[in-house]
Short mmCIF file of C-alpha atoms in Angstrom, two decimals:
data_model
loop_
_atom_site.label_atom_id
_atom_site.label_comp_id
_atom_site.label_asym_id
_atom_site.label_seq_id
_atom_site.Cartn_x
_atom_site.Cartn_y
_atom_site.Cartn_z
CA MET A 192 75.95 129.69 32.58
CA ALA A 193 76.24 126.33 34.27
CA ILE A 194 75.45 126.00 38.17
CA THR A 195 78.35 123.82 39.82
CA LEU A 196 76.36 121.88 42.96
CA VAL A 197 79.13 121.47 45.81
CA ASP A 198 79.08 118.30 47.58
CA SER A 199 78.24 119.16 51.59
CA ASN A 200 79.42 115.69 52.32
CA ALA A 201 82.91 115.42 53.52
CA VAL A 202 82.75 111.94 54.02
CA ARG A 203 81.79 109.34 51.09
CA VAL A 204 82.84 105.99 51.37
CA GLN A 205 81.29 103.55 49.12
CA VAL A 206 81.16 99.90 50.02
CA ASN A 207 80.31 97.11 47.48
CA ILE A 208 80.33 93.53 48.53
CA PRO A 209 77.95 91.35 46.46
CA ALA A 210 77.59 88.54 49.07
CA LEU A 211 75.91 91.06 51.96
CA LYS A 212 73.49 92.53 49.87
CA LEU A 213 70.60 93.93 52.03
CA GLN A 214 72.56 93.17 54.86
CA LYS A 215 73.50 96.06 57.66
CA MET A 216 76.73 97.35 57.73
CA TYR A 217 78.93 99.04 60.10
CA MET A 218 81.91 101.35 59.89
CA GLY A 219 83.95 101.84 62.88
CA SER A 220 86.90 103.22 64.32
CA TYR A 221 89.42 102.07 67.43
CA PHE A 222 89.46 104.11 70.19
CA GLY A 223 92.57 103.23 72.39
CA LYS A 224 91.23 99.53 73.87
CA PHE A 225 87.79 100.07 72.79
CA GLN A 226 86.21 99.66 68.54
CA THR A 227 83.27 102.18 68.53
CA VAL A 228 80.67 102.24 65.77
CA VAL A 229 80.79 105.88 63.99
CA ASP A 230 77.93 104.76 61.27
CA SER A 231 76.36 102.17 59.76
CA ILE A 232 73.83 101.49 56.43
CA VAL A 233 71.86 99.17 54.75
CA LEU A 234 73.49 97.85 51.61
CA SER A 235 71.53 97.55 48.60
CA ASP A 236 69.80 94.72 46.48
CA SER A 237 73.21 94.25 44.74
CA GLY A 238 75.50 94.74 47.67
CA GLU A 239 76.29 98.60 47.20
CA GLY A 240 75.97 101.47 49.88
CA GLU A 241 77.87 104.60 50.69
CA PHE A 242 78.93 106.27 53.93
CA ARG A 243 78.34 109.91 54.70
CA ALA A 244 79.07 112.62 56.96
CA LYS A 245 79.10 116.02 57.00
CA LYS A 246 82.36 116.29 59.23
CA LYS A 247 85.40 114.47 58.34
CA TYR A 248 86.48 111.58 60.79
CA VAL A 249 89.69 111.54 62.95
CA SER A 250 92.34 109.86 60.59
CA GLY A 251 93.54 106.36 61.75
CA ILE A 252 92.92 102.67 61.34
CA HIS A 253 88.59 102.25 60.63
CA PHE A 254 87.42 98.95 59.56
CA LEU A 255 83.88 97.47 58.36
CA ALA A 256 81.92 95.05 59.94
CA SER A 257 78.88 93.01 59.40
CA GLU A 258 75.64 92.85 61.01
CA ARG A 259 76.50 90.53 63.47
CA LYS A 260 79.24 92.60 64.59
CA GLU A 261 82.12 90.86 62.65
CA LEU A 262 85.13 92.47 61.53
CA LEU A 263 85.31 92.22 57.67
CA THR A 264 88.14 94.47 56.79
CA GLU A 265 90.46 97.21 58.07
CA PHE A 266 91.35 100.16 55.89
CA LEU A 267 92.97 103.84 56.34
CA MET A 268 90.86 107.01 56.91
CA ASP A 269 93.34 109.77 56.24
CA SER A 270 92.44 113.23 55.20
CA ALA A 271 91.18 112.22 51.78
CA GLN A 272 87.91 110.74 52.95
CA HIS A 273 86.27 110.00 49.94
CA PHE A 274 86.81 106.60 48.19
CA SER A 275 85.11 103.01 47.63
CA ILE A 276 85.82 99.80 48.99
CA TYR A 277 85.05 96.54 46.87
CA LEU A 278 85.15 93.01 48.69
CA GLU A 279 84.18 89.67 46.83
CA THR A 280 83.27 88.04 49.39
CA PRO A 281 83.27 88.70 53.43
CA THR A 282 86.42 87.28 53.49
CA SER A 283 88.24 88.61 50.42
CA VAL A 284 91.14 90.86 50.36
CA PRO A 285 89.59 94.55 49.91
CA GLN A 286 90.30 96.21 46.78
CA VAL A 287 90.37 100.05 47.47
CA SER A 288 89.66 103.03 44.76
CA GLY A 289 90.69 106.19 45.17
CA SER A 290 92.72 106.13 48.02
CA VAL A 291 96.63 106.55 47.54
CA GLU A 292 97.00 105.85 51.62
CA ASN A 293 95.08 102.46 51.14
CA THR A 294 97.03 101.40 47.99
CA TYR A 295 99.96 101.53 50.56
CA PHE A 296 98.20 99.85 53.23
CA SER A 297 96.95 97.06 50.67
CA GLN A 298 100.84 96.64 49.45
CA TYR A 299 102.24 96.46 53.49
CA ASN A 300 99.15 93.82 54.12
CA ALA A 301 100.56 91.73 51.14
CA PHE A 302 103.76 92.00 52.83
CA LEU A 303 102.72 90.70 55.86
CA ALA A 304 100.83 87.88 54.53
CA LYS A 305 103.91 86.47 53.45
CA PHE A 306 105.67 87.62 56.14
CA ALA A 307 103.95 85.98 58.77
CA PRO A 308 103.46 82.76 57.80
CA GLU A 309 107.14 82.33 57.39
CA MET A 310 108.05 84.07 61.20
CA SER A 311 105.33 81.77 62.68
CA GLN A 312 107.10 78.76 60.93
CA LEU A 313 110.60 80.03 61.99
CA GLN A 314 109.42 80.06 65.56
CA THR A 315 107.57 76.62 65.16
CA GLN A 316 111.33 75.06 64.22
CA LEU A 317 113.08 77.21 66.75
CA LYS A 318 110.82 75.41 69.55
CA GLN A 319 111.43 71.91 68.07
CA VAL A 320 115.15 72.31 68.13
CA SER A 321 118.16 71.57 70.72
CA PRO A 322 119.68 74.37 73.08
CA ALA A 323 122.66 73.71 70.95
CA ASP A 324 120.85 74.20 67.45
CA SER A 325 118.90 77.16 68.61
CA VAL A 326 121.71 79.88 67.48
CA LYS A 327 121.01 79.13 63.75
CA TRP A 328 117.04 79.91 64.04
CA ASN A 329 117.15 82.79 66.37
CA GLU A 330 119.86 84.02 63.84
CA ALA A 331 116.99 83.47 61.12
CA ILE A 332 114.47 84.99 62.95
CA ALA A 333 116.48 88.16 63.67
CA ILE A 334 116.97 88.56 60.07
CA LYS A 335 113.49 88.06 59.45
CA LEU A 336 112.57 90.94 61.94
CA LYS A 337 114.84 93.30 60.30
CA SER A 338 113.34 92.40 56.81
CA LEU A 339 110.23 94.17 58.37
CA ASP A 340 112.35 96.87 60.11
CA ALA A 341 113.92 97.55 56.64
CA TYR A 342 110.42 97.81 54.82
CA ARG A 343 108.91 100.15 57.49
CA ALA A 344 112.22 102.47 57.12
CA THR A 345 112.35 102.52 53.34
CA PHE A 346 108.80 103.43 53.47
CA GLN A 347 109.05 106.22 56.13
CA GLN A 348 111.61 107.78 53.91
CA LYS A 349 109.96 107.86 50.51
CA HIS A 350 106.44 108.66 52.49
CA PRO A 351 107.25 110.87 55.26
CA LYS A 352 103.93 112.57 55.18
CA ALA A 353 101.90 109.35 54.94
CA LEU A 354 99.56 108.28 57.46
CA LEU A 355 101.15 104.97 57.13
CA SER A 356 104.47 106.40 57.96
CA PHE A 357 103.13 107.73 61.10
CA LEU A 358 101.49 104.39 62.10
CA PHE A 359 105.09 103.15 61.67
CA GLN A 360 106.63 105.61 63.58
CA ALA A 361 104.19 105.48 66.56
CA SER A 362 103.85 101.38 66.87
CA LYS A 363 107.86 101.29 66.78
CA ARG A 364 110.03 100.22 69.97
CA PRO A 365 113.51 101.47 70.70
CA ASP A 366 116.37 99.10 70.08
CA ALA A 367 117.89 97.81 73.31
CA PRO A 368 120.42 99.99 75.05
CA SER A 369 124.17 98.60 75.15
CA LYS A 370 125.14 97.03 78.23
CA ALA A 371 128.18 99.41 78.64
CA SER A 372 125.74 102.15 78.34
CA ILE A 373 123.56 100.65 81.48
CA LYS A 374 125.46 100.90 84.86
CA LYS A 375 122.44 100.94 87.26
CA PRO A 376 118.59 100.34 86.90
CA GLU A 377 118.20 104.19 86.65
CA ASP A 378 119.99 104.02 83.72
CA TRP A 379 118.02 101.68 81.91
CA TYR A 380 114.59 103.52 82.72
CA ALA A 381 116.29 106.46 81.33
CA TYR A 382 117.05 105.18 78.26
CA TYR A 383 113.48 103.94 77.39
CA GLN A 384 111.52 106.57 78.89
CA THR A 385 113.65 109.20 76.37
CA ARG A 386 113.22 107.05 73.20
CA PHE A 387 110.25 105.10 73.86
CA TRP A 388 107.74 108.07 72.27
CA GLU A 389 110.43 109.42 70.19
CA GLY A 390 108.70 110.58 67.14
CA THR A 391 105.06 110.81 68.46
CA SER A 392 103.49 113.02 69.93
CA LEU A 393 101.10 112.00 72.51
CA ALA A 394 98.78 114.32 72.02
CA ASP A 395 97.98 113.50 68.34
CA PRO A 396 94.13 112.08 68.09
CA ARG A 397 95.20 109.84 65.59
CA LEU A 398 97.15 107.23 68.00
CA LEU A 399 93.80 106.52 69.65
CA ARG A 400 92.53 105.21 66.16
CA THR A 401 95.17 102.23 66.04
CA PRO A 402 94.47 98.63 67.97
CA PHE A 403 98.39 99.35 69.26
CA PHE A 404 98.58 102.90 71.20
CA ASP A 405 96.83 101.36 74.20
CA GLN A 406 99.11 98.28 74.37
CA LYS A 407 102.05 100.18 73.93
CA LEU A 408 100.79 102.71 76.78
CA GLU A 409 100.35 99.64 78.83
CA GLU A 410 103.80 97.88 78.29
CA PHE A 411 105.48 100.93 78.87
CA LEU A 412 103.98 101.65 82.19
CA SER A 413 104.54 97.73 83.30
CA TYR A 414 108.41 97.59 81.97
CA TYR A 415 109.58 100.78 81.64
CA VAL A 416 109.12 102.87 84.23
CA SER A 417 110.53 102.88 87.32
CA PRO A 418 108.52 101.03 90.18
CA ASN A 419 109.20 103.26 92.89
CA PRO A 420 106.09 105.33 93.31
CA ASP A 421 108.67 108.91 93.84
CA GLU A 422 110.09 108.14 90.38
CA LEU A 423 107.07 106.74 88.74
CA ILE A 424 105.27 110.02 89.52
CA LYS A 425 107.70 112.08 87.47
CA THR A 426 106.98 109.89 84.62
CA ILE A 427 103.36 110.07 85.04
CA ASP A 428 103.83 114.00 85.20
CA GLU A 429 105.57 114.09 81.76
CA LEU A 430 103.33 111.95 80.17
CA ILE A 431 100.45 114.11 81.01
CA ARG A 432 102.18 117.05 79.76
CA GLN A 433 102.87 115.72 76.56
CA ALA A 434 99.37 114.40 76.32
CA GLY A 435 98.23 118.42 75.25
CA ASP A 436 94.89 120.42 76.10
CA GLU A 437 93.26 119.13 78.97
CA GLN A 438 89.86 119.17 77.36
CA GLY A 439 91.31 116.97 74.35
CA GLU A 440 90.57 113.35 73.63
CA CYS A 441 94.12 112.14 74.28
CA PHE A 442 94.68 113.98 77.43
CA ARG A 443 91.27 112.52 78.44
CA TYR A 444 92.07 108.79 77.44
CA LEU A 445 95.50 109.27 79.20
CA PHE A 446 94.55 110.44 82.34
CA SER A 447 91.38 108.10 82.74
CA LYS A 448 93.70 105.27 82.24
CA LEU A 449 96.13 106.57 84.79
CA THR A 450 93.33 106.93 87.28
CA ASP A 451 92.31 103.47 86.37
CA ARG A 452 95.39 102.38 87.00
CA TYR A 453 96.83 103.85 90.07
CA VAL A 454 93.76 104.05 91.93
CA ARG A 455 93.75 99.98 93.20
CA PRO A 456 97.51 99.37 91.55
CA GLN A 457 99.19 95.62 91.64
CA VAL A 458 102.27 96.78 93.19
CA MET A 459 102.04 98.13 96.88
CA GLY A 460 102.42 101.68 97.28
CA GLN A 461 101.90 102.57 93.66
CA ASP A 462 98.37 104.37 95.27
CA LYS A 463 100.66 107.23 95.81
CA VAL A 464 100.62 107.53 92.06
CA PHE A 465 96.80 107.91 92.23
CA VAL A 466 97.10 110.26 95.62
CA HIS A 467 98.86 112.56 93.56
CA LEU A 468 96.76 112.86 90.57
CA PHE A 469 94.09 113.38 92.81
CA THR A 470 95.72 116.10 94.81
CA GLU A 471 97.44 118.09 91.81
CA TYR A 472 94.92 117.62 89.25
CA TYR A 473 91.60 116.56 90.40
CA THR A 474 91.11 119.03 93.24
CA LYS A 475 92.49 121.63 91.44
CA LYS A 476 90.86 121.52 87.78
CA ASP A 477 87.26 121.18 86.88
CA PHE A 478 87.29 118.14 84.31
CA ALA A 479 83.68 118.73 82.82
CA TRP A 480 84.02 115.62 80.91
CA LEU A 481 83.84 113.57 83.99
CA SER A 482 80.26 112.16 84.82
CA ALA A 483 79.05 113.25 88.82
CA GLN A 484 79.18 109.81 89.39
CA GLN A 485 82.67 109.50 88.36
CA LYS A 486 83.95 112.64 90.28
CA LYS A 487 82.47 110.98 93.33
CA TYR A 488 84.11 107.96 93.25
CA ILE A 489 87.55 109.47 92.44
CA PHE A 490 86.89 112.39 95.52
CA ASP A 491 85.97 109.22 97.52
CA ARG A 492 88.84 107.30 97.24
CA GLY A 493 91.14 110.22 96.92
CA TYR A 494 90.06 110.88 100.56
CA SER A 495 90.42 107.08 101.84
CA LEU A 496 93.95 107.23 100.30
CA VAL A 497 95.68 110.65 101.58
CA SER A 498 95.76 109.37 105.00
CA ASN A 499 97.40 106.12 104.62
CA GLN A 500 100.10 106.40 102.55
CA ILE A 501 103.34 104.48 102.99
CA GLY A 502 105.91 106.14 105.23
CA ASN A 503 103.38 108.29 106.61
CA PRO A 504 102.17 107.78 110.85
CA ALA A 505 99.03 105.95 110.74
CA PRO A 506 95.88 107.32 111.34
CA ALA A 507 94.74 107.66 114.96
CA LEU A 508 93.05 104.47 116.08
CA GLN A 509 91.60 104.52 119.72
CA LEU A 510 88.86 101.82 120.08
CA SER A 511 87.47 99.77 122.59
CA THR A 512 88.87 96.16 124.17
CA LEU A 513 86.41 93.23 125.02
CA ALA A 514 86.61 94.32 128.27
CA GLY A 515 85.10 97.61 127.58
CA GLU A 516 88.84 99.45 128.14
CA ARG A 517 89.91 102.49 125.54
CA GLN A 518 93.55 101.16 123.58
CA ASN A 519 95.08 103.32 121.65
CA ILE A 520 97.45 101.70 118.98
CA TYR A 521 99.77 104.51 119.49
CA VAL A 522 100.67 103.17 123.28
CA ILE A 523 101.61 99.60 122.07
CA LYS A 524 105.70 99.23 122.81
CA ALA A 525 106.57 96.77 119.69
CA PRO A 526 108.81 96.70 117.07
CA TYR A 527 106.15 95.62 114.56
CA THR A 528 102.54 96.19 115.06
CA LEU A 529 100.40 94.27 112.23
CA LEU A 530 96.75 95.95 112.11
CA VAL A 531 93.73 93.47 110.78
CA PHE A 532 90.82 94.85 110.13
CA TRP A 533 88.10 91.39 109.89
CA ASP A 534 84.46 90.71 110.14
CA PRO A 535 83.59 87.18 112.10
CA ASN A 536 81.03 87.03 109.25
CA CYS A 537 83.28 87.17 106.32
CA SER A 538 84.14 83.75 104.52
CA HIS A 539 87.87 84.69 103.56
CA CYS A 540 88.57 86.28 107.30
CA LEU A 541 87.40 83.11 108.59
CA GLN A 542 90.18 81.73 106.84
CA ASP A 543 92.72 84.15 106.74
CA VAL A 544 92.81 84.92 110.15
CA PRO A 545 93.66 81.69 111.76
CA GLN A 546 96.40 81.53 108.99
CA LEU A 547 97.69 85.03 110.17
CA ASP A 548 98.04 83.86 114.06
CA SER A 549 99.81 80.67 112.65
CA LEU A 550 102.47 82.74 111.02
CA TYR A 551 102.51 84.80 114.11
CA GLN A 552 103.38 81.73 115.99
CA THR A 553 105.67 80.45 113.92
CA ASN A 554 107.37 83.55 112.45
CA TRP A 555 106.78 86.90 114.02
CA LYS A 556 106.26 86.47 117.54
CA LYS A 557 110.37 86.16 117.85
CA LEU A 558 110.38 89.45 116.26
CA GLY A 559 108.24 91.27 118.70
CA LEU A 560 105.44 91.53 116.50
CA LYS A 561 101.95 92.74 118.18
CA MET A 562 98.93 91.49 116.60
CA VAL A 563 95.74 93.66 116.66
CA GLY A 564 92.68 92.55 115.49
CA ILE A 565 89.97 95.37 114.64
CA ASN A 566 86.37 93.69 114.44
CA ILE A 567 84.62 95.98 111.74
CA ASP A 568 80.95 94.83 112.62
CA GLU A 569 80.01 96.21 116.12
CA GLN A 570 76.57 94.08 116.10
CA ALA A 571 78.87 90.68 115.53
CA GLN A 572 80.09 90.65 119.18
CA THR A 573 78.91 87.04 120.06
CA ALA A 574 80.52 85.55 116.57
CA TRP A 575 83.86 88.10 117.18
CA LYS A 576 84.04 86.66 120.60
CA ALA A 577 83.13 82.99 119.73
CA PHE A 578 85.83 82.68 117.12
CA ILE A 579 88.48 84.39 119.36
CA GLN A 580 87.82 81.82 121.61
CA LYS A 581 87.70 78.99 119.15
CA HIS A 582 91.15 79.69 117.46
CA HIS A 583 92.96 80.79 120.87
CA LEU A 584 93.84 84.45 119.47
CA GLU A 585 94.13 85.27 123.12
CA GLU A 586 97.49 86.75 122.27
CA TRP A 587 96.09 89.34 120.26
CA LEU A 588 94.91 92.72 121.19
CA HIS A 589 91.14 92.60 119.85
CA ILE A 590 89.26 96.15 119.78
CA TYR A 591 86.20 97.18 117.96
CA GLN A 592 84.34 100.60 117.95
CA PRO A 593 80.70 100.70 119.44
CA GLU A 594 78.18 101.70 117.43
CA SER A 595 77.01 105.02 119.74
CA GLU A 596 80.79 106.14 118.47
CA LYS A 597 80.11 105.52 114.91
CA LEU A 598 76.89 107.35 114.62
CA ALA A 599 78.54 110.29 117.15
CA GLU A 600 81.16 110.28 114.40
CA GLN A 601 78.75 110.48 111.40
CA LYS A 602 76.81 112.83 113.04
CA ASN A 603 79.46 115.44 113.46
CA GLN A 604 81.20 114.42 109.82
CA ILE A 605 84.35 113.12 111.38
CA PRO A 606 86.14 110.90 109.36
CA ASN A 607 85.67 107.16 110.55
CA TYR A 608 88.51 104.95 110.65
CA ARG A 609 86.73 102.27 107.59
CA GLN A 610 87.67 105.53 105.96
CA LEU A 611 91.30 106.24 107.34
CA TYR A 612 92.66 103.05 106.70
CA ASP A 613 90.39 102.63 103.26
CA VAL A 614 88.60 99.18 104.65
CA VAL A 615 86.86 98.57 101.92
CA GLN A 616 87.23 94.80 102.18
CA THR A 617 87.97 92.56 104.66
CA PRO A 618 90.88 91.47 105.79
CA THR A 619 92.53 94.29 104.97
CA LEU A 620 96.40 94.72 106.79
CA TYR A 621 98.32 97.23 107.91
CA LEU A 622 101.95 96.85 108.81
CA LEU A 623 103.30 99.65 111.13
CA ASP A 624 107.10 100.19 112.64
CA ALA A 625 107.79 100.86 116.37
CA ASN A 626 106.80 104.57 115.42
CA LYS A 627 103.82 103.54 114.09
CA LYS A 628 104.41 104.12 110.57
CA ILE A 629 103.20 102.36 107.80
CA LEU A 630 105.44 99.89 106.45
CA ALA A 631 103.18 97.68 104.14
CA LYS A 632 99.70 97.58 103.41
CA ASN A 633 97.15 95.45 101.13
CA LEU A 634 99.21 92.35 101.33
CA ASP A 635 97.87 88.81 102.32
CA ALA A 636 99.63 86.97 105.06
CA LYS A 637 102.07 85.44 103.00
CA GLY A 638 102.94 88.86 101.70
CA ILE A 639 103.22 90.20 105.06
CA ASP A 640 105.65 87.07 106.14
CA ARG A 641 107.94 87.79 102.72
CA PHE A 642 107.94 91.55 103.84
CA LEU A 643 109.23 90.90 107.46
CA GLY A 644 111.62 88.44 106.24
CA GLN A 645 113.06 91.17 104.07
CA LEU A 646 113.48 93.80 106.77
CA THR A 647 115.23 91.19 109.23
CA ILE A 648 117.29 89.88 106.76
CA PRO A 649 120.83 90.02 108.89
CA LYS A 650 123.43 92.29 107.13
CA SER A 651 126.35 90.98 105.99
CA LYS A 652 129.51 92.33 107.57
#
């Protein structure tokens, strides 16, 4: 009786690139915005080699790279992972045998090879014509784009189960809403949030094996979610829910990206999203995939931000004046108070503090605003006093924390004002209202000036 040998290799991808004989070859895959190497081989003296693995790779877009890490070609890795790739030269169009999915992919790339230069030519011509003649070229571009959409839609109808159909759907953007359907900004955000990921599961690990998922996610968070922190938190929670298992790689990637994005956000007040992630997820769940260093950073940042959210009362701040008197910011009577945490040995502070005083003298003083300067370097009193005198900052309230108090807080494990106000760089600014609630933070001098200007614009009758 004949014995049939069972191949234990789940993956067998043969490669033939005669021009790269005896060279090292890498197989890689995308992972969000990253490219990762999954295997490597050395080609034979005829340019042949085979990638093997006992466990199948997650499906998605993979690539071959030379020993110089130069991208040679992309291909689809679907569930059938036994096929061959032939490149006559490193820049040749690949010939893939034994893979229906890659036949589809090759046909699509052939379509793109014709589509892309024609689209580029139309866009170049549009830039060269007058506004009066632009209508014609815009229409031509719209028609051309529709041909791409039609190709993808037709393919999806014919091959709904194909990996390429999944990729088309995952990369798709919603059509723009009609003007009649958008009556207020909330309608616009709601329209896109219900359609942006339509037909795509955020828990599907194939998404991560594409070069466009991270870009699409970034686009969604930048343009199609409300900048209001409370509304943004609702959207973020829904994204997290859709990402599936907390130990799954989709959840981990998405959650890490959200953490990175909002731990130091570009939009003032959106650190409230990170505080939400910290209080509702990090403190309540054990994310074993985090390193000890990552956990320490997240928890340090979380505890630093919890106490200084916009709209909350400013943390207690009772420090010593130049004359050695105790001063509590809560006894300051003023419609606005600007806290300026600075260091007399900081080069940025030496430039920014005089600018702050100039704006105070010209714009803010008439609003009744009070300036409070907090020297964070208790050992630099000589430089501190000299700077105040040189720049005539006598109208400011100047305070600092004596070193003995700082050491006593450390000994008794009492949070220092540097942590409570998240002073990790200088200068750090906080604008408070009459009741010492935080109105704005992490803005520069011009940003504070614009913010105050918006607050004090006279209301029309």
